[in-house]
Amino acid sequence: MCRTLTAFPTTCLERAKEFKTRLGIFLHKSELGSDTGSVGKFEWSSKHGKEGRNFSEDVLGWKESFDLLLSSKNGVAAFHAFLKTEFSEENLEFWLACEEFKKLRSATKLASRAHKIFDEFIRSEAPKEVNIDHETRELTRTNVQAATATCFDVAQGKTRTLMEKDSYPRFLKSPAYQDLAAQAAAALASPSSCGPVEPSHT
């Protein structure tokens, strides 16, 4: 039943199912916590979805830059699942938590959430302690005492740099992504390509 890259489905529905199977490689046995919100679910192309106009292009865009990967909900989900296989998902989860934190407008909520993020990711022996230097850890500790939307910026930036230089290249070289990207490229090159890859519900 397993198809090879040279035996592509001939209909949009079959192609969508094939992509979903490939994506399952990343998400197999990877259950994300509630702190990352809906990042554990791949979002398929929709007629009104700016990001998902063409799923194949989305997949191929992940290797163009780390920014493109992080701007894609599908990409973030795949990258998170990959990081779980390396037991380093806390870096991405911290980055995502910081992104959500910066959207808060209430000073009370900022203070409460800042302490929660610090206790979960920054303090020594935190359950999801990220790999940052002592100076950054202490700077962040000070910042949290008078929390603002930017109090995690230094720590978040260093964590992002670590992912971009270390985990991201390995993600791109992983067999799962290589396989998915090859199929995405072939789908775009196929003369029978029928536009955005969308699952059919009919």
PDB file of N, CA and C in Angstrom, residues 82-182:
ATOM      1  N   PHE A  82       9.631  17.243  15.454  1.00  0.00           N
ATOM      2  CA  PHE A  82      11.029  16.836  15.261  1.00  0.00           C
ATOM      3  C   PHE A  82      11.840  17.083  16.528  1.00  0.00           C
ATOM      4  N   LEU A  83      11.654  18.254  17.140  1.00  0.00           N
ATOM      5  CA  LEU A  83      12.399  18.572  18.359  1.00  0.00           C
ATOM      6  C   LEU A  83      12.084  17.591  19.476  1.00  0.00           C
ATOM      7  N   LYS A  84      10.853  17.091  19.515  1.00  0.00           N
ATOM      8  CA  LYS A  84      10.499  16.112  20.536  1.00  0.00           C
ATOM      9  C   LYS A  84      11.310  14.842  20.388  1.00  0.00           C
ATOM     10  N   THR A  85      11.670  14.504  19.152  1.00  0.00           N
ATOM     11  CA  THR A  85      12.486  13.302  18.951  1.00  0.00           C
ATOM     12  C   THR A  85      13.901  13.524  19.467  1.00  0.00           C
ATOM     13  N   GLU A  86      14.298  14.783  19.606  1.00  0.00           N
ATOM     14  CA  GLU A  86      15.628  15.112  20.124  1.00  0.00           C
ATOM     15  C   GLU A  86      15.569  15.567  21.585  1.00  0.00           C
ATOM     16  N   PHE A  87      14.393  15.520  22.163  1.00  0.00           N
ATOM     17  CA  PHE A  87      14.183  15.935  23.542  1.00  0.00           C
ATOM     18  C   PHE A  87      14.626  17.378  23.778  1.00  0.00           C
ATOM     19  N   SER A  88      14.341  18.249  22.815  1.00  0.00           N
ATOM     20  CA  SER A  88      14.711  19.661  22.953  1.00  0.00           C
ATOM     21  C   SER A  88      13.558  20.578  22.565  1.00  0.00           C
ATOM     22  N   GLU A  89      12.336  20.093  22.743  1.00  0.00           N
ATOM     23  CA  GLU A  89      11.173  20.889  22.341  1.00  0.00           C
ATOM     24  C   GLU A  89      10.950  22.108  23.230  1.00  0.00           C
ATOM     25  N   GLU A  90      11.612  22.146  24.403  1.00  0.00           N
ATOM     26  CA  GLU A  90      11.408  23.283  25.304  1.00  0.00           C
ATOM     27  C   GLU A  90      11.842  24.605  24.674  1.00  0.00           C
ATOM     28  N   ASN A  91      12.816  24.565  23.783  1.00  0.00           N
ATOM     29  CA  ASN A  91      13.278  25.806  23.146  1.00  0.00           C
ATOM     30  C   ASN A  91      12.177  26.441  22.309  1.00  0.00           C
ATOM     31  N   LEU A  92      11.530  25.641  21.498  1.00  0.00           N
ATOM     32  CA  LEU A  92      10.456  26.157  20.658  1.00  0.00           C
ATOM     33  C   LEU A  92       9.250  26.538  21.507  1.00  0.00           C
ATOM     34  N   GLU A  93       8.938  25.739  22.495  1.00  0.00           N
ATOM     35  CA  GLU A  93       7.793  26.033  23.352  1.00  0.00           C
ATOM     36  C   GLU A  93       7.996  27.358  24.093  1.00  0.00           C
ATOM     37  N   PHE A  94       9.222  27.627  24.513  1.00  0.00           N
ATOM     38  CA  PHE A  94       9.522  28.901  25.167  1.00  0.00           C
ATOM     39  C   PHE A  94       9.364  30.052  24.178  1.00  0.00           C
ATOM     40  N   TRP A  95       9.880  29.872  22.970  1.00  0.00           N
ATOM     41  CA  TRP A  95       9.765  30.922  21.943  1.00  0.00           C
ATOM     42  C   TRP A  95       8.293  31.220  21.659  1.00  0.00           C
ATOM     43  N   LEU A  96       7.496  30.181  21.529  1.00  0.00           N
ATOM     44  CA  LEU A  96       6.065  30.360  21.263  1.00  0.00           C
ATOM     45  C   LEU A  96       5.367  31.029  22.444  1.00  0.00           C
ATOM     46  N   ALA A  97       5.735  30.646  23.645  1.00  0.00           N
ATOM     47  CA  ALA A  97       5.135  31.254  24.838  1.00  0.00           C
ATOM     48  C   ALA A  97       5.451  32.748  24.884  1.00  0.00           C
ATOM     49  N   CYS A  98       6.662  33.108  24.479  1.00  0.00           N
ATOM     50  CA  CYS A  98       7.049  34.523  24.449  1.00  0.00           C
ATOM     51  C   CYS A  98       6.256  35.289  23.399  1.00  0.00           C
ATOM     52  N   GLU A  99       6.024  34.670  22.262  1.00  0.00           N
ATOM     53  CA  GLU A  99       5.243  35.320  21.215  1.00  0.00           C
ATOM     54  C   GLU A  99       3.824  35.610  21.701  1.00  0.00           C
ATOM     55  N   GLU A 100       3.226  34.666  22.396  1.00  0.00           N
ATOM     56  CA  GLU A 100       1.885  34.869  22.935  1.00  0.00           C
ATOM     57  C   GLU A 100       1.912  35.896  24.062  1.00  0.00           C
ATOM     58  N   PHE A 101       2.962  35.865  24.862  1.00  0.00           N
ATOM     59  CA  PHE A 101       3.111  36.792  25.981  1.00  0.00           C
ATOM     60  C   PHE A 101       3.126  38.237  25.484  1.00  0.00           C
ATOM     61  N   LYS A 102       3.796  38.492  24.394  1.00  0.00           N
ATOM     62  CA  LYS A 102       3.925  39.861  23.876  1.00  0.00           C
ATOM     63  C   LYS A 102       2.609  40.429  23.340  1.00  0.00           C
ATOM     64  N   LYS A 103       1.623  39.563  23.187  1.00  0.00           N
ATOM     65  CA  LYS A 103       0.317  40.024  22.714  1.00  0.00           C
ATOM     66  C   LYS A 103      -0.575  40.529  23.852  1.00  0.00           C
ATOM     67  N   LEU A 104      -0.173  40.248  25.089  1.00  0.00           N
ATOM     68  CA  LEU A 104      -0.982  40.646  26.239  1.00  0.00           C
ATOM     69  C   LEU A 104      -0.937  42.167  26.409  1.00  0.00           C
ATOM     70  N   ARG A 105      -2.061  42.735  26.829  1.00  0.00           N
ATOM     71  CA  ARG A 105      -2.135  44.182  27.026  1.00  0.00           C
ATOM     72  C   ARG A 105      -2.400  44.555  28.480  1.00  0.00           C
ATOM     73  N   SER A 106      -2.885  43.614  29.249  1.00  0.00           N
ATOM     74  CA  SER A 106      -3.183  43.877  30.651  1.00  0.00           C
ATOM     75  C   SER A 106      -1.915  43.740  31.496  1.00  0.00           C
ATOM     76  N   ALA A 107      -1.621  44.768  32.302  1.00  0.00           N
ATOM     77  CA  ALA A 107      -0.434  44.731  33.156  1.00  0.00           C
ATOM     78  C   ALA A 107      -0.516  43.590  34.159  1.00  0.00           C
ATOM     79  N   THR A 108      -1.710  43.346  34.659  1.00  0.00           N
ATOM     80  CA  THR A 108      -1.900  42.248  35.611  1.00  0.00           C
ATOM     81  C   THR A 108      -1.620  40.901  34.971  1.00  0.00           C
ATOM     82  N   LYS A 109      -2.134  40.725  33.756  1.00  0.00           N
ATOM     83  CA  LYS A 109      -1.899  39.465  33.043  1.00  0.00           C
ATOM     84  C   LYS A 109      -0.433  39.315  32.662  1.00  0.00           C
ATOM     85  N   LEU A 110       0.215  40.426  32.287  1.00  0.00           N
ATOM     86  CA  LEU A 110       1.636  40.380  31.948  1.00  0.00           C
ATOM     87  C   LEU A 110       2.448  39.881  33.140  1.00  0.00           C
ATOM     88  N   ALA A 111       2.188  40.436  34.296  1.00  0.00           N
ATOM     89  CA  ALA A 111       2.935  40.057  35.497  1.00  0.00           C
ATOM     90  C   ALA A 111       2.722  38.587  35.844  1.00  0.00           C
ATOM     91  N   SER A 112       1.468  38.155  35.811  1.00  0.00           N
ATOM     92  CA  SER A 112       1.145  36.768  36.150  1.00  0.00           C
ATOM     93  C   SER A 112       1.768  35.796  35.156  1.00  0.00           C
ATOM     94  N   ARG A 113       1.612  36.098  33.859  1.00  0.00           N
ATOM     95  CA  ARG A 113       2.151  35.204  32.832  1.00  0.00           C
ATOM     96  C   ARG A 113       3.684  35.204  32.837  1.00  0.00           C
ATOM     97  N   ALA A 114       4.281  36.349  33.107  1.00  0.00           N
ATOM     98  CA  ALA A 114       5.746  36.439  33.134  1.00  0.00           C
ATOM     99  C   ALA A 114       6.323  35.498  34.179  1.00  0.00           C
ATOM    100  N   HIS A 115       5.733  35.476  35.361  1.00  0.00           N
ATOM    101  CA  HIS A 115       6.228  34.589  36.419  1.00  0.00           C
ATOM    102  C   HIS A 115       6.008  33.119  36.057  1.00  0.00           C
ATOM    103  N   LYS A 116       4.902  32.846  35.394  1.00  0.00           N
ATOM    104  CA  LYS A 116       4.625  31.471  34.981  1.00  0.00           C
ATOM    105  C   LYS A 116       5.653  30.994  33.958  1.00  0.00           C
ATOM    106  N   ILE A 117       5.944  31.846  32.965  1.00  0.00           N
ATOM    107  CA  ILE A 117       6.934  31.491  31.939  1.00  0.00           C
ATOM    108  C   ILE A 117       8.315  31.332  32.564  1.00  0.00           C
ATOM    109  N   PHE A 118       8.657  32.245  33.472  1.00  0.00           N
ATOM    110  CA  PHE A 118       9.958  32.169  34.136  1.00  0.00           C
ATOM    111  C   PHE A 118      10.097  30.862  34.905  1.00  0.00           C
ATOM    112  N   ASP A 119       9.059  30.502  35.649  1.00  0.00           N
ATOM    113  CA  ASP A 119       9.119  29.280  36.453  1.00  0.00           C
ATOM    114  C   ASP A 119       9.147  28.018  35.593  1.00  0.00           C
ATOM    115  N   GLU A 120       8.544  28.093  34.426  1.00  0.00           N
ATOM    116  CA  GLU A 120       8.470  26.905  33.566  1.00  0.00           C
ATOM    117  C   GLU A 120       9.714  26.715  32.711  1.00  0.00           C
ATOM    118  N   PHE A 121      10.334  27.842  32.277  1.00  0.00           N
ATOM    119  CA  PHE A 121      11.417  27.729  31.302  1.00  0.00           C
ATOM    120  C   PHE A 121      12.771  28.309  31.728  1.00  0.00           C
ATOM    121  N   ILE A 122      12.789  29.291  32.622  1.00  0.00           N
ATOM    122  CA  ILE A 122      14.014  30.050  32.856  1.00  0.00           C
ATOM    123  C   ILE A 122      14.736  29.690  34.152  1.00  0.00           C
ATOM    124  N   ARG A 123      14.018  29.584  35.234  1.00  0.00           N
ATOM    125  CA  ARG A 123      14.689  29.362  36.525  1.00  0.00           C
ATOM    126  C   ARG A 123      15.488  28.061  36.509  1.00  0.00           C
ATOM    127  N   SER A 124      16.501  28.015  37.332  1.00  0.00           N
ATOM    128  CA  SER A 124      17.316  26.798  37.445  1.00  0.00           C
ATOM    129  C   SER A 124      16.441  25.625  37.870  1.00  0.00           C
ATOM    130  N   GLU A 125      16.630  24.493  37.228  1.00  0.00           N
ATOM    131  CA  GLU A 125      15.860  23.282  37.485  1.00  0.00           C
ATOM    132  C   GLU A 125      14.392  23.416  37.101  1.00  0.00           C
ATOM    133  N   ALA A 126      14.092  24.353  36.198  1.00  0.00           N
ATOM    134  CA  ALA A 126      12.715  24.489  35.706  1.00  0.00           C
ATOM    135  C   ALA A 126      12.323  23.219  34.966  1.00  0.00           C
ATOM    136  N   PRO A 127      11.047  22.863  34.972  1.00  0.00           N
ATOM    137  CA  PRO A 127      10.616  21.618  34.308  1.00  0.00           C
ATOM    138  C   PRO A 127      10.950  21.571  32.823  1.00  0.00           C
ATOM    139  N   LYS A 128      10.989  22.755  32.181  1.00  0.00           N
ATOM    140  CA  LYS A 128      11.345  22.817  30.759  1.00  0.00           C
ATOM    141  C   LYS A 128      12.467  23.832  30.562  1.00  0.00           C
ATOM    142  N   GLU A 129      13.474  23.728  31.386  1.00  0.00           N
ATOM    143  CA  GLU A 129      14.561  24.713  31.391  1.00  0.00           C
ATOM    144  C   GLU A 129      15.255  24.824  30.029  1.00  0.00           C
ATOM    145  N   VAL A 130      15.329  26.057  29.516  1.00  0.00           N
ATOM    146  CA  VAL A 130      15.994  26.286  28.237  1.00  0.00           C
ATOM    147  C   VAL A 130      17.484  26.529  28.460  1.00  0.00           C
ATOM    148  N   ASN A 131      18.249  26.348  27.412  1.00  0.00           N
ATOM    149  CA  ASN A 131      19.696  26.445  27.507  1.00  0.00           C
ATOM    150  C   ASN A 131      20.152  27.880  27.241  1.00  0.00           C
ATOM    151  N   ILE A 132      20.235  28.669  28.316  1.00  0.00           N
ATOM    152  CA  ILE A 132      20.733  30.036  28.205  1.00  0.00           C
ATOM    153  C   ILE A 132      21.822  30.244  29.246  1.00  0.00           C
ATOM    154  N   ASP A 133      22.653  31.262  29.035  1.00  0.00           N
ATOM    155  CA  ASP A 133      23.764  31.510  29.945  1.00  0.00           C
ATOM    156  C   ASP A 133      23.269  32.153  31.249  1.00  0.00           C
ATOM    157  N   HIS A 134      24.130  32.113  32.249  1.00  0.00           N
ATOM    158  CA  HIS A 134      23.769  32.618  33.580  1.00  0.00           C
ATOM    159  C   HIS A 134      23.418  34.097  33.539  1.00  0.00           C
ATOM    160  N   GLU A 135      24.175  34.873  32.797  1.00  0.00           N
ATOM    161  CA  GLU A 135      23.926  36.309  32.719  1.00  0.00           C
ATOM    162  C   GLU A 135      22.528  36.605  32.179  1.00  0.00           C
ATOM    163  N   THR A 136      22.143  35.891  31.116  1.00  0.00           N
ATOM    164  CA  THR A 136      20.808  36.087  30.525  1.00  0.00           C
ATOM    165  C   THR A 136      19.725  35.637  31.486  1.00  0.00           C
ATOM    166  N   ARG A 137      19.986  34.562  32.209  1.00  0.00           N
ATOM    167  CA  ARG A 137      19.013  34.061  33.171  1.00  0.00           C
ATOM    168  C   ARG A 137      18.752  35.092  34.280  1.00  0.00           C
ATOM    169  N   GLU A 138      19.838  35.687  34.767  1.00  0.00           N
ATOM    170  CA  GLU A 138      19.695  36.668  35.849  1.00  0.00           C
ATOM    171  C   GLU A 138      19.080  37.968  35.338  1.00  0.00           C
ATOM    172  N   LEU A 139      19.410  38.358  34.125  1.00  0.00           N
ATOM    173  CA  LEU A 139      18.796  39.545  33.525  1.00  0.00           C
ATOM    174  C   LEU A 139      17.288  39.350  33.393  1.00  0.00           C
ATOM    175  N   THR A 140      16.907  38.165  32.957  1.00  0.00           N
ATOM    176  CA  THR A 140      15.481  37.860  32.796  1.00  0.00           C
ATOM    177  C   THR A 140      14.778  37.829  34.139  1.00  0.00           C
ATOM    178  N   ARG A 141      15.460  37.301  35.150  1.00  0.00           N
ATOM    179  CA  ARG A 141      14.890  37.272  36.490  1.00  0.00           C
ATOM    180  C   ARG A 141      14.576  38.699  36.975  1.00  0.00           C
ATOM    181  N   THR A 142      15.506  39.607  36.712  1.00  0.00           N
ATOM    182  CA  THR A 142      15.312  41.004  37.091  1.00  0.00           C
ATOM    183  C   THR A 142      14.161  41.627  36.307  1.00  0.00           C
ATOM    184  N   ASN A 143      14.131  41.353  35.010  1.00  0.00           N
ATOM    185  CA  ASN A 143      13.088  41.921  34.148  1.00  0.00           C
ATOM    186  C   ASN A 143      11.683  41.483  34.580  1.00  0.00           C
ATOM    187  N   VAL A 144      11.575  40.256  35.004  1.00  0.00           N
ATOM    188  CA  VAL A 144      10.271  39.704  35.371  1.00  0.00           C
ATOM    189  C   VAL A 144       9.694  40.412  36.598  1.00  0.00           C
ATOM    190  N   GLN A 145      10.558  40.955  37.441  1.00  0.00           N
ATOM    191  CA  GLN A 145      10.077  41.624  38.647  1.00  0.00           C
ATOM    192  C   GLN A 145       9.253  42.866  38.312  1.00  0.00           C
ATOM    193  N   ALA A 146       9.524  43.463  37.152  1.00  0.00           N
ATOM    194  CA  ALA A 146       8.718  44.593  36.668  1.00  0.00           C
ATOM    195  C   ALA A 146       8.359  44.272  35.225  1.00  0.00           C
ATOM    196  N   ALA A 147       7.504  43.283  35.071  1.00  0.00           N
ATOM    197  CA  ALA A 147       7.229  42.689  33.758  1.00  0.00           C
ATOM    198  C   ALA A 147       6.686  43.685  32.741  1.00  0.00           C
ATOM    199  N   THR A 148       7.298  43.638  31.562  1.00  0.00           N
ATOM    200  CA  THR A 148       6.796  44.359  30.400  1.00  0.00           C
ATOM    201  C   THR A 148       6.754  43.362  29.245  1.00  0.00           C
ATOM    202  N   ALA A 149       6.201  43.777  28.120  1.00  0.00           N
ATOM    203  CA  ALA A 149       6.079  42.875  26.969  1.00  0.00           C
ATOM    204  C   ALA A 149       7.435  42.442  26.429  1.00  0.00           C
ATOM    205  N   THR A 150       8.497  43.163  26.800  1.00  0.00           N
ATOM    206  CA  THR A 150       9.826  42.864  26.264  1.00  0.00           C
ATOM    207  C   THR A 150      10.746  42.176  27.273  1.00  0.00           C
ATOM    208  N   CYS A 151      10.212  41.777  28.418  1.00  0.00           N
ATOM    209  CA  CYS A 151      11.099  41.271  29.475  1.00  0.00           C
ATOM    210  C   CYS A 151      11.798  39.957  29.127  1.00  0.00           C
ATOM    211  N   PHE A 152      11.278  39.228  28.136  1.00  0.00           N
ATOM    212  CA  PHE A 152      11.917  37.962  27.738  1.00  0.00           C
ATOM    213  C   PHE A 152      12.689  38.084  26.422  1.00  0.00           C
ATOM    214  N   ASP A 153      12.783  39.275  25.882  1.00  0.00           N
ATOM    215  CA  ASP A 153      13.351  39.442  24.535  1.00  0.00           C
ATOM    216  C   ASP A 153      14.761  38.880  24.395  1.00  0.00           C
ATOM    217  N   VAL A 154      15.614  39.146  25.365  1.00  0.00           N
ATOM    218  CA  VAL A 154      17.007  38.672  25.267  1.00  0.00           C
ATOM    219  C   VAL A 154      17.051  37.147  25.307  1.00  0.00           C
ATOM    220  N   ALA A 155      16.355  36.557  26.261  1.00  0.00           N
ATOM    221  CA  ALA A 155      16.336  35.094  26.382  1.00  0.00           C
ATOM    222  C   ALA A 155      15.690  34.459  25.158  1.00  0.00           C
ATOM    223  N   GLN A 156      14.612  35.052  24.677  1.00  0.00           N
ATOM    224  CA  GLN A 156      13.937  34.518  23.494  1.00  0.00           C
ATOM    225  C   GLN A 156      14.854  34.591  22.281  1.00  0.00           C
ATOM    226  N   GLY A 157      15.564  35.699  22.136  1.00  0.00           N
ATOM    227  CA  GLY A 157      16.474  35.853  20.998  1.00  0.00           C
ATOM    228  C   GLY A 157      17.589  34.822  21.008  1.00  0.00           C
ATOM    229  N   LYS A 158      18.137  34.558  22.179  1.00  0.00           N
ATOM    230  CA  LYS A 158      19.225  33.575  22.271  1.00  0.00           C
ATOM    231  C   LYS A 158      18.724  32.161  22.014  1.00  0.00           C
ATOM    232  N   THR A 159      17.517  31.881  22.481  1.00  0.00           N
ATOM    233  CA  THR A 159      16.937  30.565  22.228  1.00  0.00           C
ATOM    234  C   THR A 159      16.644  30.382  20.749  1.00  0.00           C
ATOM    235  N   ARG A 160      16.153  31.442  20.098  1.00  0.00           N
ATOM    236  CA  ARG A 160      15.865  31.381  18.668  1.00  0.00           C
ATOM    237  C   ARG A 160      17.153  31.144  17.882  1.00  0.00           C
ATOM    238  N   THR A 161      18.215  31.853  18.243  1.00  0.00           N
ATOM    239  CA  THR A 161      19.499  31.689  17.560  1.00  0.00           C
ATOM    240  C   THR A 161      20.017  30.262  17.703  1.00  0.00           C
ATOM    241  N   LEU A 162      19.858  29.705  18.890  1.00  0.00           N
ATOM    242  CA  LEU A 162      20.298  28.327  19.133  1.00  0.00           C
ATOM    243  C   LEU A 162      19.541  27.355  18.237  1.00  0.00           C
ATOM    244  N   MET A 163      18.228  27.535  18.117  1.00  0.00           N
ATOM    245  CA  MET A 163      17.430  26.658  17.259  1.00  0.00           C
ATOM    246  C   MET A 163      17.831  26.813  15.797  1.00  0.00           C
ATOM    247  N   GLU A 164      18.022  28.059  15.371  1.00  0.00           N
ATOM    248  CA  GLU A 164      18.337  28.312  13.960  1.00  0.00           C
ATOM    249  C   GLU A 164      19.682  27.720  13.560  1.00  0.00           C
ATOM    250  N   LYS A 165      20.643  27.775  14.455  1.00  0.00           N
ATOM    251  CA  LYS A 165      21.995  27.314  14.126  1.00  0.00           C
ATOM    252  C   LYS A 165      22.199  25.824  14.388  1.00  0.00           C
ATOM    253  N   ASP A 166      21.378  25.273  15.273  1.00  0.00           N
ATOM    254  CA  ASP A 166      21.595  23.895  15.696  1.00  0.00           C
ATOM    255  C   ASP A 166      20.489  22.940  15.236  1.00  0.00           C
ATOM    256  N   SER A 167      19.285  23.136  15.737  1.00  0.00           N
ATOM    257  CA  SER A 167      18.196  22.196  15.456  1.00  0.00           C
ATOM    258  C   SER A 167      17.630  22.328  14.045  1.00  0.00           C
ATOM    259  N   TYR A 168      17.497  23.550  13.566  1.00  0.00           N
ATOM    260  CA  TYR A 168      16.901  23.787  12.246  1.00  0.00           C
ATOM    261  C   TYR A 168      17.649  23.073  11.119  1.00  0.00           C
ATOM    262  N   PRO A 169      18.996  23.157  11.044  1.00  0.00           N
ATOM    263  CA  PRO A 169      19.699  22.418   9.982  1.00  0.00           C
ATOM    264  C   PRO A 169      19.470  20.914  10.062  1.00  0.00           C
ATOM    265  N   ARG A 170      19.405  20.365  11.279  1.00  0.00           N
ATOM    266  CA  ARG A 170      19.169  18.929  11.418  1.00  0.00           C
ATOM    267  C   ARG A 170      17.753  18.568  10.988  1.00  0.00           C
ATOM    268  N   PHE A 171      16.801  19.452  11.266  1.00  0.00           N
ATOM    269  CA  PHE A 171      15.426  19.235  10.827  1.00  0.00           C
ATOM    270  C   PHE A 171      15.373  19.131   9.303  1.00  0.00           C
ATOM    271  N   LEU A 172      16.055  20.047   8.621  1.00  0.00           N
ATOM    272  CA  LEU A 172      16.045  20.047   7.156  1.00  0.00           C
ATOM    273  C   LEU A 172      16.710  18.808   6.575  1.00  0.00           C
ATOM    274  N   LYS A 173      17.666  18.250   7.307  1.00  0.00           N
ATOM    275  CA  LYS A 173      18.386  17.070   6.830  1.00  0.00           C
ATOM    276  C   LYS A 173      17.703  15.764   7.248  1.00  0.00           C
ATOM    277  N   SER A 174      16.669  15.860   8.060  1.00  0.00           N
ATOM    278  CA  SER A 174      16.007  14.654   8.544  1.00  0.00           C
ATOM    279  C   SER A 174      15.330  13.914   7.393  1.00  0.00           C
ATOM    280  N   PRO A 175      15.343  12.587   7.415  1.00  0.00           N
ATOM    281  CA  PRO A 175      14.695  11.808   6.351  1.00  0.00           C
ATOM    282  C   PRO A 175      13.220  12.169   6.177  1.00  0.00           C
ATOM    283  N   ALA A 176      12.546  12.461   7.282  1.00  0.00           N
ATOM    284  CA  ALA A 176      11.122  12.773   7.203  1.00  0.00           C
ATOM    285  C   ALA A 176      10.886  14.045   6.390  1.00  0.00           C
ATOM    286  N   TYR A 177      11.670  15.098   6.678  1.00  0.00           N
ATOM    287  CA  TYR A 177      11.470  16.334   5.921  1.00  0.00           C
ATOM    288  C   TYR A 177      11.961  16.173   4.485  1.00  0.00           C
ATOM    289  N   GLN A 178      13.068  15.511   4.287  1.00  0.00           N
ATOM    290  CA  GLN A 178      13.592  15.301   2.935  1.00  0.00           C
ATOM    291  C   GLN A 178      12.567  14.588   2.057  1.00  0.00           C
ATOM    292  N   ASP A 179      11.926  13.592   2.627  1.00  0.00           N
ATOM    293  CA  ASP A 179      10.923  12.824   1.901  1.00  0.00           C
ATOM    294  C   ASP A 179       9.723  13.702   1.566  1.00  0.00           C
ATOM    295  N   LEU A 180       9.261  14.455   2.559  1.00  0.00           N
ATOM    296  CA  LEU A 180       8.105  15.320   2.364  1.00  0.00           C
ATOM    297  C   LEU A 180       8.401  16.409   1.336  1.00  0.00           C
ATOM    298  N   ALA A 181       9.597  17.002   1.420  1.00  0.00           N
ATOM    299  CA  ALA A 181       9.970  18.064   0.490  1.00  0.00           C
ATOM    300  C   ALA A 181      10.100  17.537  -0.938  1.00  0.00           C
ATOM    301  N   ALA A 182      10.633  16.334  -1.075  1.00  0.00           N
ATOM    302  CA  ALA A 182      10.774  15.741  -2.402  1.00  0.00           C
ATOM    303  C   ALA A 182       9.406  15.532  -3.036  1.00  0.00           C
TER     304      ALA A 182
END
